[in-house]
XYZ file of C-alpha atoms in Angstrom:
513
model
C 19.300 63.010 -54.974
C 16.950 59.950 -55.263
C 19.036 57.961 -57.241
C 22.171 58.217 -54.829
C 20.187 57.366 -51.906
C 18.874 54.313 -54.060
C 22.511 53.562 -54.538
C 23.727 54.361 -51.257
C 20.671 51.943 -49.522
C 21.601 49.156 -52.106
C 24.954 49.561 -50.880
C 24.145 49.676 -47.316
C 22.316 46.183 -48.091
C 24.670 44.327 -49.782
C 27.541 45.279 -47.004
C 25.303 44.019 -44.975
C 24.768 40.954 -46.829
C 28.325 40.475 -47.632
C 29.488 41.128 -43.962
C 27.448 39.642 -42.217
C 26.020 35.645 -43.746
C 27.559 35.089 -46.999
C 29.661 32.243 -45.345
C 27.190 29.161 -44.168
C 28.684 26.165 -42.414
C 27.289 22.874 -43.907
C 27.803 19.526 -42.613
C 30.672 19.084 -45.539
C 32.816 22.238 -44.871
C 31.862 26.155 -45.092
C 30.279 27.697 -48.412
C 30.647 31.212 -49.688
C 27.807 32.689 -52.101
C 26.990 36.267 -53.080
C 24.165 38.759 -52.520
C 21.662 39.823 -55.163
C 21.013 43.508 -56.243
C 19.192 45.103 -53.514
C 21.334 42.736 -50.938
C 17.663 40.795 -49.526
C 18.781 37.441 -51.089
C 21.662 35.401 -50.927
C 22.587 33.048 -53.329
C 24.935 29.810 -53.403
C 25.173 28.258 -56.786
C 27.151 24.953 -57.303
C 26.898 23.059 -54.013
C 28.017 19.443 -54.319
C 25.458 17.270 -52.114
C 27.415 13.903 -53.461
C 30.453 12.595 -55.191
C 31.032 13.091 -58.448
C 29.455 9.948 -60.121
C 32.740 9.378 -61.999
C 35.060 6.109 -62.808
C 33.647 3.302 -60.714
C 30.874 5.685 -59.742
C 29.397 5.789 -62.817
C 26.104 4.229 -62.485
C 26.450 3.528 -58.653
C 24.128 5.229 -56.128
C 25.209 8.895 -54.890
C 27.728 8.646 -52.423
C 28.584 11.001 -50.062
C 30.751 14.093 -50.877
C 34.340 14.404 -49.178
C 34.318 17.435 -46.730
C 36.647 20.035 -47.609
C 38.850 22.581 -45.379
C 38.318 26.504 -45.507
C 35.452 27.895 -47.849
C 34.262 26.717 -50.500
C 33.610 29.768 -53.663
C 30.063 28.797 -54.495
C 28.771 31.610 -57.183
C 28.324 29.692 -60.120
C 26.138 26.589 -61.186
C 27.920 23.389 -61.318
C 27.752 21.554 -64.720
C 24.762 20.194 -65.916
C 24.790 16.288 -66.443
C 25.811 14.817 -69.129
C 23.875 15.166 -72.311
C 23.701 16.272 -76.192
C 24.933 20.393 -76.908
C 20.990 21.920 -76.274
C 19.275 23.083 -79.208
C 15.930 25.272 -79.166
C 13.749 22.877 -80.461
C 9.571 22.622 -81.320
C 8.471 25.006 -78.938
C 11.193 25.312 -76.165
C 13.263 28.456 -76.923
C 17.011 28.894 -75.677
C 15.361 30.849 -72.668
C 14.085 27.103 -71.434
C 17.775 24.933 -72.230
C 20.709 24.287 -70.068
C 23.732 27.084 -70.786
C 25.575 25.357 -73.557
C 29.173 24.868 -70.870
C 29.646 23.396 -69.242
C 28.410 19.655 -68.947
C 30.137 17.130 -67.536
C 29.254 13.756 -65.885
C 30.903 15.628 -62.531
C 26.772 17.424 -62.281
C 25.853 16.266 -59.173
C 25.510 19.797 -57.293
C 22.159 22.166 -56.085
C 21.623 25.934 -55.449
C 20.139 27.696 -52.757
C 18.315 31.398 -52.902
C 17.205 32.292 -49.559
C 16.224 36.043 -47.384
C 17.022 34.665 -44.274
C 19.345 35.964 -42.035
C 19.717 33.324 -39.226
C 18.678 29.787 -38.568
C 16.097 30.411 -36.404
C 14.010 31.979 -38.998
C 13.032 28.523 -40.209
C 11.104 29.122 -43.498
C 9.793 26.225 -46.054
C 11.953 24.718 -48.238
C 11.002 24.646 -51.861
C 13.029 21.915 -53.510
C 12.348 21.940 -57.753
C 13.249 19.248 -60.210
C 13.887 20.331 -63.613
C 12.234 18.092 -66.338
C 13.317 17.379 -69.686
C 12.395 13.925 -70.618
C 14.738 12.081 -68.100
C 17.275 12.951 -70.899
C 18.361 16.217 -70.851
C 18.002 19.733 -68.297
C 19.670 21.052 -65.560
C 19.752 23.392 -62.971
C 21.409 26.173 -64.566
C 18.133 27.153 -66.852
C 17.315 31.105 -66.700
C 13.376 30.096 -66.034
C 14.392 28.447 -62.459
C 15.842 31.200 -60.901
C 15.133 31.388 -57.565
C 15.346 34.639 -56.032
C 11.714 35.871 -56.735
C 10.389 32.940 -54.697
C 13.084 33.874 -51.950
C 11.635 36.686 -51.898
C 8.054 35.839 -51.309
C 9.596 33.903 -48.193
C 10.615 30.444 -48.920
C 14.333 28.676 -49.262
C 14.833 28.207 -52.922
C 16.650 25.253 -53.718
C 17.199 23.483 -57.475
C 19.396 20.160 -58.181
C 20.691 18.614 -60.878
C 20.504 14.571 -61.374
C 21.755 12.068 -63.787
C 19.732 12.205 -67.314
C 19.478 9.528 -70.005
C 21.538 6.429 -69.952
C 23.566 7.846 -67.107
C 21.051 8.097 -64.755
C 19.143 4.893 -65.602
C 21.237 2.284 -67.166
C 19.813 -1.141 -65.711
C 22.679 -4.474 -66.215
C 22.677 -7.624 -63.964
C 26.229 -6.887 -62.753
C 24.891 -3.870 -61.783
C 22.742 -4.978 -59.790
C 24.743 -7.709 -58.692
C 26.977 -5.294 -57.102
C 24.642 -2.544 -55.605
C 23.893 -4.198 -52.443
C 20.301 -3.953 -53.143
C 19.867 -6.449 -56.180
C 18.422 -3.627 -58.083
C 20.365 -1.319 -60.789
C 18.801 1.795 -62.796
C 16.620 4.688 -61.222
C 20.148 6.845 -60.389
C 19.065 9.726 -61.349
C 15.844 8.881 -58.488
C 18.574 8.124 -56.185
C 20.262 11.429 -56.691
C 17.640 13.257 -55.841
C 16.797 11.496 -52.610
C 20.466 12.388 -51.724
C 19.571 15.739 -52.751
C 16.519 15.441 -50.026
C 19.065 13.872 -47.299
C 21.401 17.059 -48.235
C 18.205 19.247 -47.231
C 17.510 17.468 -44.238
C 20.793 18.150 -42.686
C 21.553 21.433 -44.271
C 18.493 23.646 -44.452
C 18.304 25.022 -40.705
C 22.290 26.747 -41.841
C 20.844 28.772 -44.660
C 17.215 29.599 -42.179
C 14.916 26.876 -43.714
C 12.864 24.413 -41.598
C 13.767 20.802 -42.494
C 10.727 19.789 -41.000
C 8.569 21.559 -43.865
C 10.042 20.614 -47.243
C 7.919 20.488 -50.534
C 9.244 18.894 -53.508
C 8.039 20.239 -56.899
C 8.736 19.496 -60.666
C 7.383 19.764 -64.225
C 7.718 17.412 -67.031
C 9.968 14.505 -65.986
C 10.391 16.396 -62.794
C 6.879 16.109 -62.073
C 7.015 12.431 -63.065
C 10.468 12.356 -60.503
C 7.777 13.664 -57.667
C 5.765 11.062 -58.420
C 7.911 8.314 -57.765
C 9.477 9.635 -55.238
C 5.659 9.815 -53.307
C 5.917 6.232 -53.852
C 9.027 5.538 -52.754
C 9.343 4.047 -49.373
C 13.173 5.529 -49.670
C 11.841 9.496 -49.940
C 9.129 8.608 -46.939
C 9.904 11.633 -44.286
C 12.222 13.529 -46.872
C 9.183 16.110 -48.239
C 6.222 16.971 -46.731
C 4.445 18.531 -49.819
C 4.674 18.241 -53.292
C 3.865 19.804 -56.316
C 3.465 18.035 -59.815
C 2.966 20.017 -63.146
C 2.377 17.781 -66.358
C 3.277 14.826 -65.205
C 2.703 11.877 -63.307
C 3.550 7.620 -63.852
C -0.012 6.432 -62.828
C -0.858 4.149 -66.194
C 1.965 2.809 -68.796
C 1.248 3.400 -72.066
C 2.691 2.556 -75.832
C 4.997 5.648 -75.193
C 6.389 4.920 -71.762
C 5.702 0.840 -71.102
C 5.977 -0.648 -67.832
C 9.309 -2.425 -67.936
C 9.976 -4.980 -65.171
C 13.745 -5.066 -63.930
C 14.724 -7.710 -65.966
C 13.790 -6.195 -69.183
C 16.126 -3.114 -68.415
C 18.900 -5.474 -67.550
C 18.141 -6.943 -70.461
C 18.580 -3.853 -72.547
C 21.711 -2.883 -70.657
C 22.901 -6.192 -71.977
C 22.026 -5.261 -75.307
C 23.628 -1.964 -74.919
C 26.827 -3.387 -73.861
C 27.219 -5.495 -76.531
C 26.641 -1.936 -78.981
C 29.740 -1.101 -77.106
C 31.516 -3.531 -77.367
C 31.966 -3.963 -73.594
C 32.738 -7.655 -72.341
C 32.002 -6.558 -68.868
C 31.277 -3.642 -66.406
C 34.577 -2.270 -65.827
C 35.209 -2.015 -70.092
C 31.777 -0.577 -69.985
C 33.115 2.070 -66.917
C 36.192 2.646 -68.929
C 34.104 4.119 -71.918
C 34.641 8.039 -72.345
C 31.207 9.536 -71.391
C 30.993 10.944 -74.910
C 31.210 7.373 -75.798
C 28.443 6.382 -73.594
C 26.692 9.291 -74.641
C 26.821 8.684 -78.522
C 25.485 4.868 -78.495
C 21.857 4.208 -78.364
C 20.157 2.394 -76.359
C 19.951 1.512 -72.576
C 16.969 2.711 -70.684
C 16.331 6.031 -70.279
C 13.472 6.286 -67.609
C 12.490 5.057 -64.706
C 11.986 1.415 -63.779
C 10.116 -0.386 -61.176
C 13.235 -1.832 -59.614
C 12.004 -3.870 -56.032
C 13.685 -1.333 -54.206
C 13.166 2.084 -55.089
C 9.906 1.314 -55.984
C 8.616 -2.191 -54.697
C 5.657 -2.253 -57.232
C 3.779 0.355 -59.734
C 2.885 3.575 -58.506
C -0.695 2.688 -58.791
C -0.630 -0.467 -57.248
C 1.064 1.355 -54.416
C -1.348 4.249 -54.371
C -4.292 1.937 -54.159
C -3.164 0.034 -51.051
C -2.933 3.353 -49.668
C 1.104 2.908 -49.202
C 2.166 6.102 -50.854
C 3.555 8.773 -48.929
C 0.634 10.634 -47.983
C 1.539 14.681 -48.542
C -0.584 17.627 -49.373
C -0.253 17.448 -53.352
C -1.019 20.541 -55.982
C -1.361 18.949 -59.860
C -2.176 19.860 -62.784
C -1.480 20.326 -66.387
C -1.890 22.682 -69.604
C -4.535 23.639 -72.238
C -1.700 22.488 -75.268
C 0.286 20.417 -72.797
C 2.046 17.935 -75.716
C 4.602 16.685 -76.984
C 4.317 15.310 -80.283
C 5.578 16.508 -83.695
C 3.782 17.763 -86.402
C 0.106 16.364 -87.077
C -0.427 13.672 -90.005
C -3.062 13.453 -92.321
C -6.625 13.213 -90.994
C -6.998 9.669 -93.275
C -3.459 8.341 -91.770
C -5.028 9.468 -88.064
C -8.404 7.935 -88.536
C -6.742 4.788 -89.673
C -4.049 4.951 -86.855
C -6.896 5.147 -83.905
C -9.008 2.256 -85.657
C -5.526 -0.087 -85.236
C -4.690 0.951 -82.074
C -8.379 1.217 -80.207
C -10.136 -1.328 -82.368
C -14.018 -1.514 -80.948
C -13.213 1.405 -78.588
C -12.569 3.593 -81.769
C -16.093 5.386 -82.263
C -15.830 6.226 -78.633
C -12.629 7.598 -78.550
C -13.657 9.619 -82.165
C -16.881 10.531 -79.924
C -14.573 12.868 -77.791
C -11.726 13.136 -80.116
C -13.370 13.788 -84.109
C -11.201 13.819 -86.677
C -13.405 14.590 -89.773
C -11.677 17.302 -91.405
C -7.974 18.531 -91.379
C -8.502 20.973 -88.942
C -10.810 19.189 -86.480
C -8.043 15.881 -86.859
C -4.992 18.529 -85.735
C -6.955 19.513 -83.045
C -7.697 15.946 -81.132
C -4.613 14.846 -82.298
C -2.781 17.639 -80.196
C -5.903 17.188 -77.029
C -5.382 13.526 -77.061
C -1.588 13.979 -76.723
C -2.354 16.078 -73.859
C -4.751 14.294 -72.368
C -3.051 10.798 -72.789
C 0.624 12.313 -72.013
C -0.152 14.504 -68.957
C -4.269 15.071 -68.064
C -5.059 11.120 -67.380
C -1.882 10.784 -65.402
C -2.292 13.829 -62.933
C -6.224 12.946 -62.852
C -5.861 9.682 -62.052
C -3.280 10.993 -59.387
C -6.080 13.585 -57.675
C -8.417 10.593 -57.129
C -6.450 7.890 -55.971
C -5.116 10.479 -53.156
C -8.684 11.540 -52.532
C -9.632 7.597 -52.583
C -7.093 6.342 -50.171
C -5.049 9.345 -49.029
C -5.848 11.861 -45.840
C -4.430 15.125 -47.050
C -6.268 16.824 -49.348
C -5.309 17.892 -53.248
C -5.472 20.916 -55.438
C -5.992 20.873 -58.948
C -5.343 23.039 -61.638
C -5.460 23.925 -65.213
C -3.033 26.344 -67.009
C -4.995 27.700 -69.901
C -2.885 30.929 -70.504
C -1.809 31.309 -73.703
C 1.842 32.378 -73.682
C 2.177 35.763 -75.935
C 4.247 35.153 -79.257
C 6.111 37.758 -81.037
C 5.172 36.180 -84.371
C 1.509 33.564 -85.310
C 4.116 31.316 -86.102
C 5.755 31.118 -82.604
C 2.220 30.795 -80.915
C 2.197 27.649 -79.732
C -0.815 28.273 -77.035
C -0.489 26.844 -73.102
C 2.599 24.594 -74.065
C 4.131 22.414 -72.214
C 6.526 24.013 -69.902
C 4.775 27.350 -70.866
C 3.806 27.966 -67.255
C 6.797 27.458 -65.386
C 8.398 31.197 -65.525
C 4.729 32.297 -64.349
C 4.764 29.531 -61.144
C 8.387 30.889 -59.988
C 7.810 34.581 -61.207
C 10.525 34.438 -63.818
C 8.809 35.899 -66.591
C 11.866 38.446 -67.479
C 14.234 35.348 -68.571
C 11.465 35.047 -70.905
C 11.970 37.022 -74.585
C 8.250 37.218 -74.969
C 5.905 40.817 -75.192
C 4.668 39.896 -72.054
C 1.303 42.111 -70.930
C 0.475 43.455 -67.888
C -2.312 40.327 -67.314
C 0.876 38.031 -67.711
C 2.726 39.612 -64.725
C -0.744 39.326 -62.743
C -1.088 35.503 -63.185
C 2.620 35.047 -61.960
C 2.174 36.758 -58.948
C -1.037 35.151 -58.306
C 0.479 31.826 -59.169
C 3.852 32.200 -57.578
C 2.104 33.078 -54.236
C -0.071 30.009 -54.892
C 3.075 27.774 -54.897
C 4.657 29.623 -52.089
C 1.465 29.897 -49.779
C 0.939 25.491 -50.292
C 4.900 25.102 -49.531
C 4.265 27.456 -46.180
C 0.442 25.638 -45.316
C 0.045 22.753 -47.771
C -3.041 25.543 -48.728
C -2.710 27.375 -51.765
C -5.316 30.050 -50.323
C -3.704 33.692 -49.226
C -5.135 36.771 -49.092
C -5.743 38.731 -52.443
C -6.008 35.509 -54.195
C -8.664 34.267 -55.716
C -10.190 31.385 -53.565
C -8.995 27.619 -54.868
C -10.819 24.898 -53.213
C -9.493 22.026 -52.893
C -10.415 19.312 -55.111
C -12.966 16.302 -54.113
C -13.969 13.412 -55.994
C -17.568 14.829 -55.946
C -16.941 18.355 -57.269
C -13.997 17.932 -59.315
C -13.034 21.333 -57.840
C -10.238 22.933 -60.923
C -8.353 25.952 -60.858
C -8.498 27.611 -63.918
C -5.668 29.921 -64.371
C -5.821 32.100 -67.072
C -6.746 36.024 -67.915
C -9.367 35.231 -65.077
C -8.494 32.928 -62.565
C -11.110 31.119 -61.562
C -12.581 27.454 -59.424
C -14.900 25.455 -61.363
C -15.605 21.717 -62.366
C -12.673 19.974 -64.399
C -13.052 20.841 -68.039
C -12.731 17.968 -70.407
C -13.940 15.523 -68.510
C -15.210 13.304 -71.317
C -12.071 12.873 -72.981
C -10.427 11.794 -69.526
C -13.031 9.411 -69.188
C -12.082 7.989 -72.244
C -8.903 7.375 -71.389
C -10.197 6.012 -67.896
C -12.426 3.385 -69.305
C -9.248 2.761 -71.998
C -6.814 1.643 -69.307
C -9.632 0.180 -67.130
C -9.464 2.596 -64.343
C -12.358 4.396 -62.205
């Protein structure tokens, strides 16, 4: 008898569902999406918030998307953007890729899980951005489904945006023709669109416009970061959330590049193509464009998007001053395998010259296994820990709303020694959005703990810009003074930053306090 009142009730539900608010009005024409399961959340997959950046759009800002009469199907993710077939890879499983179909440069589309029922319910708006390097992801990946947060009360809402040379390519005809003498950062662009798409839609699927939070890991993180720089996002989000990543200080793996060197290597990447101009380079098939090498690949300080580096911005307090929750992972890298302790030792004395017995100080490389070890912290800390660090206190130093800090220090359960890879990077991100089943992992009961406590961490600071809720463990906010970390892990926990000596390494490296 249980289970046919279980079935009737789900029924009852998703009638309900299905009858009643399936079919949302957007400013571009009507949208039709599905209920889930149990008939609480309803989905719309494969929204287009632009035109498809196609033929003369290629490598143009978003433009708007052409309304369209009677309603549109939306129950499926639109493609994801342009890139090479995905491949599991180091430690990223097929659980954490794009679906292999379809991709297309047509990608410019977002998704929306929400439990409301009407307008006026007006609950946050949780907008995520998908890393990947600035060269591959998408939307479509299992481990960003957003029902779970939907149901813990917020509007869910991934989008996709331009990757790799598509979404950065920098030429001076480009930005001869833009209207804004600056080319590149299009994949930025898209997601500002995405924003604007927010802005006008959210209230018609029972989100508040006027409480968005923006949050992204990786090169999404990195994308949050700019776009808290960007005088073009200022009013767009009113919280954001970085994990692993952030563009405070260049480095020898991501250089600051002024405009004219990425026009420059547009130039260059023209000429691979033999492409006399802009339209024979817009007449290239995109697996053409997608097969030569070169081009930039990454953002750029452009003039326009952003008028200067994120730090210079930052420290003449001209960010866009939102709550912020950072932070990154115990093995947060992204390096290949370690090299010989002798090649290593060598490698730091070029590269650090009189600094090198300080940075050996933190970092020792004496043996085999002590060299694998800093090689993989230093990674980490250099890649990921200086960045969102440096991001906490320049907020702190010339921001008003406060920060929270974390560390992920969970190691993700392997089925096999060889597929331990620790707290990787991206390792946390089906525990922040409660996705742990799109996981194949022998998950224990602790691990479905930590994502409840950390999805309602992420939901709570989208709903208060406070992570704080009750039956949580208390995170205070961090201060310059204190240093105040989260610690999640099999005990969740607030104390000073770990690791503090190798980020003042790095700090005193790059000339920063």
């Amino acid at each position: 008898m249980s289970r046919i009142w279980a079935f009737f009730l789900t029924f009852l539900l998703s009638s309900y569902a299905i009858g009643q608010s399936l079919i949302v009005k957007t400013e571009s024409g009507r949208v039709e999406g599905m209920a889930n399961k149990t008939g609480d959340i309803r989905i719309f997959k494969g929204i287009p918030f632009a035109a498809p950046p196609v033929g003369n759009l290629r490598w143009k800002a978003p433009q708007p998307v052409s309304a369209w009469s009677g309603v549109k199907k939306c129950v499926a993710f639109g493609p994801s953007p342009m890139q090479a077939k995905p491949a599991p890879f180091m430690y990223w499983s097929s659980e954490f890729l794009i679906p292999e179909q379809p991709i297309s440069e047509d990608c410019l589309y977002l998704n929306v899980w929400t439990g409301a029922r009407s307008a006026a319910e007006k609950r946050p708006v949780f907008v995520y951005i998908y890393g990947g390097g600035f060269r591959s992801g998408g939307a479509g990946c299992a481990i960003y489904d957003g029902e779970a947060m939907a149901k813990k009360g917020v509007v869910f809402v991934t989008i996709n945006y331009r990757v790799g040379v598509f979404g950065f390519l920098a030429h001076p005809e480009l930005s001869k023709e833009s209207g804004y003498k600056a080319s590149g950062n299009y994949a930025l662009l898209d997601m500002i669109a995405a924003l604007k798409w927010v802005q006008k839609n959210a209230a018609a699927f029972g989100g508040d416009p006027k409480n968005v939070t923006i949050a992204g890991q990786s090169a999404g993180a990195f994308a949050v970061n700019f776009l808290a720089a960007s005088p073009l996002a200022k009013g767009l989000f009113h919280r954001a959330i970085a994990e692993s990543g952030g563009s405070f200080l260049s480095s020898p793996a991501r250089p600051r590049l002024t405009l004219q060197d990425a026009e420059q290597l547009g130039v260059d990447f023209a000429g691979k193509l033999n492409a006399a101009s802009l339209s024979d380079l817009r007449a290239k098939s995109a697996e053409e464009i997608l097969k030569a090498s070169g081009g930039l690949n990454g953002p750029v300080v452009d003039g326009y998007l952003l008028p200067e580096g994120i730090y210079e911005i930052y420290a003449k307090s001209r960010q866009n001053d939102v709550s912020l929750l950072l932070g990154w992972n115990g093995d947060d890298k992204v390096m290949g395998a370690p090299v010989k302790a002798e090649v290593f030792r060598e490698q730091i004395r070029k590269r650090f010259g009189n600094q090198a017995d300080a940075y050996f100080s933190v970092y020792p490389a004496q043996t085999e296994e002590e060299s694998a070890q800093s090689q993989g912290n230093s990674n980490r800390d250099e890649s990921f820990g200086i960045q969102d660090y440096t991001w906490a206190k320049m907020q702190t130093k010339t921001g008003k709303s406060p920060v929270f800090l974390y560390n992920f220090t969970r190691k993700v359960p392997a089925h096999t020694p060889q597929t331990q890879f620790g707290a990787f990077h991206t390792g946390e991100v089906p525990y922040a959005y409660n996705n742990l089943q799109t996981v194949d992992r022998p998950w224990e009961a602790i691990d479905r703990q930590i994502a409840d406590v950390m999805s309602s961490y992420w939901v709570n600071f989208a709903k208060t810009g406070n992570p704080n809720g009750p039956n949580l463990p208390v995170w205070s906010a961090y201060t310059r003074e204190s240093e105040n970390t989260q610690i999640i892990d099999k005990t969740i926990e607030n104390r000073p930053l770990p690791n503090k000596d190798k980020l003042r390494f790095w700090e005193n490296y790059y000339g920063q306090k």
